[in-house]
Amino acid sequence: MSRSSVSMQSAFVDFVREIFGDRQRIPLHAPLFGELEEQSVVEAIRSSYVSSVGAMVGEFEQEIVRYTGAKFAIATNTGTAALHVGLSAVGVEEDDEVITQSLTFVATCNAIRYCGAYPVFVDIDSDSLSLSPVRLEEFLHDNSEIRDDGCCWNVRTDRRIRACVPMHNLGHPARTAQIRNICSKFNVHVVEDAAESLGSREGDRHTGRVGVLGVLSFNGNKIITTGGGGAVITDNESVAESVRHLTTTAKKEHPWLFLHDRVGFNYRMPNLNAALGCAQIKRLEQHLLKKRELAAAYADWFAEHAEPFFAERPTTRANYWLNAILLPDRVSRDDFLGYTNDCGIMTRPMWTPMHTLPMFADAESGHLDNTESIESRLVCIPSSVPEL
Ligand SMILES: *Cc1c(COP(=O)(O)O)cnc(C)c1O
């Protein structure tokens, strides 16, 4: 390792401690709570509604609607559950295929498998970290045809390609408008995994709003949290109804009878979690501002130290959920990870690409050059909202 990289690493550790204070361990992303959250959760407990019935779930959903501009929001107990029912609601079934990126969190592919469908991997763009429209169009052009049923079929596997799931990686918006235009030519539904991108925009549009539906997550490590939780956002009323129905054990409305018309799920967000969410969402604008300041500070610091900081694309506004840098190669990445973690600064590599995990190793895919290059070089650095 060169002397300059050692001194860069130790200067980086000092810089992170300047921002986040001299605690022993600086986490990658810690939630921020105060009196607002305590009061809201206590209120839920005192109301005795702590489970999946309660006024705060509806309130939280209205806040999500207001914030994202979507017509409907359905809150769920995890983001993974939201992905599962979202995919089901657009008709993903056993033996279908769903195109996504290999560079994603495992939940994306797990949800596809919960439907009995198979993920198919298409490469990312290096400047968005998300599904490449050019590679997507190539893949569909070379491997698929529209059959008499009006559906897109993979001619190599003889499976129906039902949906495409771009994921807004680390909060950087994917090229969803282009992806949607390609998918509509091939009759493939777009479901956006916007779990990491609450507050991120492509042009004026909140992420998750270009596809038929988008999925959010409010897990403890996300930009705001409900403890565990997620949501489906959509402008499509029948999709919204179908998602709501599936998340509530497919129970039909009736004054007293227990009538269920299909195998549904118990995926609704509990009121206790929604109470936390109602308080957290009040902090979202402030979080976004502070995270932009943090990203700008990192960008300046890394410019001075001649290492590329991963910045938002023009015409997009990232929430900078996790800040990231791109090192020259895997060796320097591993050096940086080793040094910083030894110093108590939590840094992490990118997601391990899905096509290298045993469950998805057999998946169909195009070439994944950008996926592999980015995976070997990217490092996520501490990104909590600084307490000022
Ligand atoms: C966090 C996350 C999810 C959902 O995770 P949950 O913990 O189930 O809320 C889904 N996809 C991606 C890409 C994520 O980062």
PDB file of N, CA and C in Angstrom, residues 199-254:
ATOM      1  N   GLY A 199     -37.336  10.574  -0.540  1.00  0.00           N
ATOM      2  CA  GLY A 199     -36.810  11.943  -0.643  1.00  0.00           C
ATOM      3  C   GLY A 199     -35.992  12.177  -1.904  1.00  0.00           C
ATOM      4  N   SER A 200     -35.670  11.124  -2.669  1.00  0.00           N
ATOM      5  CA  SER A 200     -34.887  11.291  -3.904  1.00  0.00           C
ATOM      6  C   SER A 200     -35.826  11.545  -5.072  1.00  0.00           C
ATOM      7  N   ARG A 201     -35.356  12.385  -5.989  1.00  0.00           N
ATOM      8  CA  ARG A 201     -36.198  12.756  -7.124  1.00  0.00           C
ATOM      9  C   ARG A 201     -35.444  12.665  -8.440  1.00  0.00           C
ATOM     10  N   GLU A 202     -36.204  12.276  -9.462  1.00  0.00           N
ATOM     11  CA  GLU A 202     -35.709  12.308 -10.832  1.00  0.00           C
ATOM     12  C   GLU A 202     -36.507  13.436 -11.474  1.00  0.00           C
ATOM     13  N   GLY A 203     -35.862  14.536 -11.848  1.00  0.00           N
ATOM     14  CA  GLY A 203     -36.626  15.731 -12.212  1.00  0.00           C
ATOM     15  C   GLY A 203     -37.440  16.155 -10.994  1.00  0.00           C
ATOM     16  N   ASP A 204     -38.752  16.398 -11.199  1.00  0.00           N
ATOM     17  CA  ASP A 204     -39.615  16.783 -10.080  1.00  0.00           C
ATOM     18  C   ASP A 204     -40.270  15.592  -9.398  1.00  0.00           C
ATOM     19  N   ARG A 205     -40.118  14.416 -10.011  1.00  0.00           N
ATOM     20  CA  ARG A 205     -40.883  13.255  -9.533  1.00  0.00           C
ATOM     21  C   ARG A 205     -40.178  12.514  -8.431  1.00  0.00           C
ATOM     22  N   HIS A 206     -40.929  12.228  -7.390  1.00  0.00           N
ATOM     23  CA  HIS A 206     -40.364  11.402  -6.328  1.00  0.00           C
ATOM     24  C   HIS A 206     -40.112   9.997  -6.866  1.00  0.00           C
ATOM     25  N   THR A 207     -39.019   9.385  -6.465  1.00  0.00           N
ATOM     26  CA  THR A 207     -38.748   8.011  -6.900  1.00  0.00           C
ATOM     27  C   THR A 207     -39.893   7.101  -6.469  1.00  0.00           C
ATOM     28  N   GLY A 208     -40.145   6.071  -7.278  1.00  0.00           N
ATOM     29  CA  GLY A 208     -41.236   5.146  -6.974  1.00  0.00           C
ATOM     30  C   GLY A 208     -42.519   5.533  -7.679  1.00  0.00           C
ATOM     31  N   ARG A 209     -42.507   6.662  -8.427  1.00  0.00           N
ATOM     32  CA  ARG A 209     -43.753   7.160  -9.014  1.00  0.00           C
ATOM     33  C   ARG A 209     -43.820   7.006 -10.533  1.00  0.00           C
ATOM     34  N   VAL A 210     -42.778   6.460 -11.135  1.00  0.00           N
ATOM     35  CA  VAL A 210     -42.791   6.291 -12.587  1.00  0.00           C
ATOM     36  C   VAL A 210     -43.367   4.918 -12.952  1.00  0.00           C
ATOM     37  N   GLY A 211     -43.033   3.921 -12.189  1.00  0.00           N
ATOM     38  CA  GLY A 211     -43.547   2.573 -12.421  1.00  0.00           C
ATOM     39  C   GLY A 211     -45.015   2.462 -12.023  1.00  0.00           C
ATOM     40  N   VAL A 212     -45.586   1.262 -12.233  1.00  0.00           N
ATOM     41  CA  VAL A 212     -46.967   1.018 -11.784  1.00  0.00           C
ATOM     42  C   VAL A 212     -47.064   1.273 -10.281  1.00  0.00           C
ATOM     43  N   LEU A 213     -46.014   0.875  -9.583  1.00  0.00           N
ATOM     44  CA  LEU A 213     -45.971   1.116  -8.147  1.00  0.00           C
ATOM     45  C   LEU A 213     -44.523   1.199  -7.704  1.00  0.00           C
ATOM     46  N   GLY A 214     -44.335   1.772  -6.520  1.00  0.00           N
ATOM     47  CA  GLY A 214     -43.007   1.858  -5.922  1.00  0.00           C
ATOM     48  C   GLY A 214     -43.074   1.331  -4.503  1.00  0.00           C
ATOM     49  N   VAL A 215     -41.929   0.880  -4.004  1.00  0.00           N
ATOM     50  CA  VAL A 215     -41.870   0.290  -2.673  1.00  0.00           C
ATOM     51  C   VAL A 215     -40.892   1.085  -1.821  1.00  0.00           C
ATOM     52  N   LEU A 216     -41.331   1.442  -0.607  1.00  0.00           N
ATOM     53  CA  LEU A 216     -40.469   2.153   0.336  1.00  0.00           C
ATOM     54  C   LEU A 216     -40.150   1.236   1.515  1.00  0.00           C
ATOM     55  N   SER A 217     -39.067   1.542   2.225  1.00  0.00           N
ATOM     56  CA  SER A 217     -38.755   0.806   3.458  1.00  0.00           C
ATOM     57  C   SER A 217     -38.510   1.800   4.581  1.00  0.00           C
ATOM     58  N   PHE A 218     -38.980   1.422   5.779  1.00  0.00           N
ATOM     59  CA  PHE A 218     -38.741   2.236   6.974  1.00  0.00           C
ATOM     60  C   PHE A 218     -38.012   1.401   8.017  1.00  0.00           C
ATOM     61  N   ASN A 219     -37.126   0.532   7.545  1.00  0.00           N
ATOM     62  CA  ASN A 219     -36.294  -0.257   8.450  1.00  0.00           C
ATOM     63  C   ASN A 219     -35.385   0.687   9.253  1.00  0.00           C
ATOM     64  N   GLY A 220     -34.812   0.175  10.333  1.00  0.00           N
ATOM     65  CA  GLY A 220     -34.034   1.011  11.257  1.00  0.00           C
ATOM     66  C   GLY A 220     -32.848   1.718  10.630  1.00  0.00           C
ATOM     67  N   ASN A 221     -32.327   1.205   9.535  1.00  0.00           N
ATOM     68  CA  ASN A 221     -31.134   1.814   8.919  1.00  0.00           C
ATOM     69  C   ASN A 221     -31.483   2.777   7.785  1.00  0.00           C
ATOM     70  N   LYS A 222     -32.763   2.979   7.511  1.00  0.00           N
ATOM     71  CA  LYS A 222     -33.137   3.843   6.388  1.00  0.00           C
ATOM     72  C   LYS A 222     -33.216   5.312   6.830  1.00  0.00           C
ATOM     73  N   ILE A 223     -33.534   6.214   5.891  1.00  0.00           N
ATOM     74  CA  ILE A 223     -33.436   7.653   6.187  1.00  0.00           C
ATOM     75  C   ILE A 223     -34.405   8.093   7.287  1.00  0.00           C
ATOM     76  N   ILE A 224     -35.615   7.513   7.302  1.00  0.00           N
ATOM     77  CA  ILE A 224     -36.467   7.596   8.496  1.00  0.00           C
ATOM     78  C   ILE A 224     -36.969   6.187   8.777  1.00  0.00           C
ATOM     79  N   THR A 225     -37.341   5.931  10.036  1.00  0.00           N
ATOM     80  CA  THR A 225     -37.680   4.555  10.399  1.00  0.00           C
ATOM     81  C   THR A 225     -38.969   4.457  11.195  1.00  0.00           C
ATOM     82  N   THR A 226     -39.620   3.293  11.051  1.00  0.00           N
ATOM     83  CA  THR A 226     -40.762   2.955  11.906  1.00  0.00           C
ATOM     84  C   THR A 226     -40.378   1.740  12.771  1.00  0.00           C
ATOM     85  N   GLY A 227     -39.099   1.495  12.919  1.00  0.00           N
ATOM     86  CA  GLY A 227     -38.623   0.269  13.567  1.00  0.00           C
ATOM     87  C   GLY A 227     -38.452  -0.781  12.493  1.00  0.00           C
ATOM     88  N   GLY A 228     -39.555  -1.312  12.035  1.00  0.00           N
ATOM     89  CA  GLY A 228     -39.591  -2.115  10.813  1.00  0.00           C
ATOM     90  C   GLY A 228     -40.807  -1.622  10.055  1.00  0.00           C
ATOM     91  N   GLY A 229     -40.734  -1.602   8.756  1.00  0.00           N
ATOM     92  CA  GLY A 229     -41.911  -1.148   8.018  1.00  0.00           C
ATOM     93  C   GLY A 229     -41.595  -0.837   6.577  1.00  0.00           C
ATOM     94  N   GLY A 230     -42.652  -0.692   5.809  1.00  0.00           N
ATOM     95  CA  GLY A 230     -42.494  -0.360   4.396  1.00  0.00           C
ATOM     96  C   GLY A 230     -43.800   0.203   3.875  1.00  0.00           C
ATOM     97  N   ALA A 231     -43.844   0.473   2.596  1.00  0.00           N
ATOM     98  CA  ALA A 231     -45.081   0.958   1.982  1.00  0.00           C
ATOM     99  C   ALA A 231     -45.040   0.711   0.490  1.00  0.00           C
ATOM    100  N   VAL A 232     -46.232   0.523  -0.070  1.00  0.00           N
ATOM    101  CA  VAL A 232     -46.410   0.543  -1.521  1.00  0.00           C
ATOM    102  C   VAL A 232     -47.014   1.892  -1.860  1.00  0.00           C
ATOM    103  N   ILE A 233     -46.439   2.602  -2.844  1.00  0.00           N
ATOM    104  CA  ILE A 233     -47.072   3.822  -3.342  1.00  0.00           C
ATOM    105  C   ILE A 233     -47.465   3.594  -4.800  1.00  0.00           C
ATOM    106  N   THR A 234     -48.611   4.117  -5.178  1.00  0.00           N
ATOM    107  CA  THR A 234     -49.099   3.932  -6.546  1.00  0.00           C
ATOM    108  C   THR A 234     -50.164   4.972  -6.881  1.00  0.00           C
ATOM    109  N   ASP A 235     -50.350   5.233  -8.168  1.00  0.00           N
ATOM    110  CA  ASP A 235     -51.443   6.093  -8.632  1.00  0.00           C
ATOM    111  C   ASP A 235     -52.610   5.253  -9.135  1.00  0.00           C
ATOM    112  N   ASN A 236     -52.416   3.937  -9.148  1.00  0.00           N
ATOM    113  CA  ASN A 236     -53.398   3.044  -9.762  1.00  0.00           C
ATOM    114  C   ASN A 236     -54.334   2.479  -8.696  1.00  0.00           C
ATOM    115  N   GLU A 237     -55.614   2.847  -8.775  1.00  0.00           N
ATOM    116  CA  GLU A 237     -56.551   2.502  -7.711  1.00  0.00           C
ATOM    117  C   GLU A 237     -56.731   0.994  -7.555  1.00  0.00           C
ATOM    118  N   SER A 238     -56.793   0.277  -8.675  1.00  0.00           N
ATOM    119  CA  SER A 238     -57.051  -1.165  -8.530  1.00  0.00           C
ATOM    120  C   SER A 238     -55.808  -1.882  -7.983  1.00  0.00           C
ATOM    121  N   VAL A 239     -54.612  -1.386  -8.337  1.00  0.00           N
ATOM    122  CA  VAL A 239     -53.393  -1.942  -7.726  1.00  0.00           C
ATOM    123  C   VAL A 239     -53.395  -1.656  -6.228  1.00  0.00           C
ATOM    124  N   ALA A 240     -53.776  -0.435  -5.858  1.00  0.00           N
ATOM    125  CA  ALA A 240     -53.812  -0.069  -4.439  1.00  0.00           C
ATOM    126  C   ALA A 240     -54.778  -0.977  -3.676  1.00  0.00           C
ATOM    127  N   GLU A 241     -55.961  -1.199  -4.266  1.00  0.00           N
ATOM    128  CA  GLU A 241     -56.951  -2.056  -3.610  1.00  0.00           C
ATOM    129  C   GLU A 241     -56.439  -3.476  -3.454  1.00  0.00           C
ATOM    130  N   SER A 242     -55.803  -3.950  -4.497  1.00  0.00           N
ATOM    131  CA  SER A 242     -55.296  -5.312  -4.473  1.00  0.00           C
ATOM    132  C   SER A 242     -54.190  -5.472  -3.420  1.00  0.00           C
ATOM    133  N   VAL A 243     -53.307  -4.459  -3.325  1.00  0.00           N
ATOM    134  CA  VAL A 243     -52.242  -4.508  -2.317  1.00  0.00           C
ATOM    135  C   VAL A 243     -52.834  -4.469  -0.907  1.00  0.00           C
ATOM    136  N   ARG A 244     -53.800  -3.575  -0.701  1.00  0.00           N
ATOM    137  CA  ARG A 244     -54.424  -3.461   0.622  1.00  0.00           C
ATOM    138  C   ARG A 244     -55.094  -4.789   1.024  1.00  0.00           C
ATOM    139  N   HIS A 245     -55.763  -5.382   0.063  1.00  0.00           N
ATOM    140  CA  HIS A 245     -56.457  -6.649   0.297  1.00  0.00           C
ATOM    141  C   HIS A 245     -55.453  -7.764   0.648  1.00  0.00           C
ATOM    142  N   LEU A 246     -54.388  -7.850  -0.139  1.00  0.00           N
ATOM    143  CA  LEU A 246     -53.388  -8.907   0.102  1.00  0.00           C
ATOM    144  C   LEU A 246     -52.679  -8.759   1.442  1.00  0.00           C
ATOM    145  N   THR A 247     -52.478  -7.501   1.884  1.00  0.00           N
ATOM    146  CA  THR A 247     -51.739  -7.305   3.143  1.00  0.00           C
ATOM    147  C   THR A 247     -52.612  -7.554   4.369  1.00  0.00           C
ATOM    148  N   THR A 248     -53.926  -7.622   4.173  1.00  0.00           N
ATOM    149  CA  THR A 248     -54.835  -7.811   5.318  1.00  0.00           C
ATOM    150  C   THR A 248     -55.554  -9.154   5.198  1.00  0.00           C
ATOM    151  N   THR A 249     -54.781 -10.221   5.000  1.00  0.00           N
ATOM    152  CA  THR A 249     -55.257 -11.609   4.922  1.00  0.00           C
ATOM    153  C   THR A 249     -56.385 -11.798   3.914  1.00  0.00           C
ATOM    154  N   ALA A 250     -56.466 -10.914   2.915  1.00  0.00           N
ATOM    155  CA  ALA A 250     -57.497 -10.995   1.869  1.00  0.00           C
ATOM    156  C   ALA A 250     -58.894 -11.119   2.484  1.00  0.00           C
ATOM    157  N   LYS A 251     -59.101 -10.346   3.551  1.00  0.00           N
ATOM    158  CA  LYS A 251     -60.391 -10.383   4.249  1.00  0.00           C
ATOM    159  C   LYS A 251     -61.368  -9.422   3.573  1.00  0.00           C
ATOM    160  N   LYS A 252     -62.569  -9.950   3.306  1.00  0.00           N
ATOM    161  CA  LYS A 252     -63.596  -9.110   2.694  1.00  0.00           C
ATOM    162  C   LYS A 252     -64.318  -8.328   3.779  1.00  0.00           C
ATOM    163  N   GLU A 253     -64.760  -7.127   3.401  1.00  0.00           N
ATOM    164  CA  GLU A 253     -65.465  -6.325   4.392  1.00  0.00           C
ATOM    165  C   GLU A 253     -66.813  -6.947   4.716  1.00  0.00           C
ATOM    166  N   HIS A 254     -67.083  -7.081   5.998  1.00  0.00           N
ATOM    167  CA  HIS A 254     -68.364  -7.609   6.440  1.00  0.00           C
ATOM    168  C   HIS A 254     -68.514  -7.233   7.913  1.00  0.00           C
TER     169      HIS A 254
END
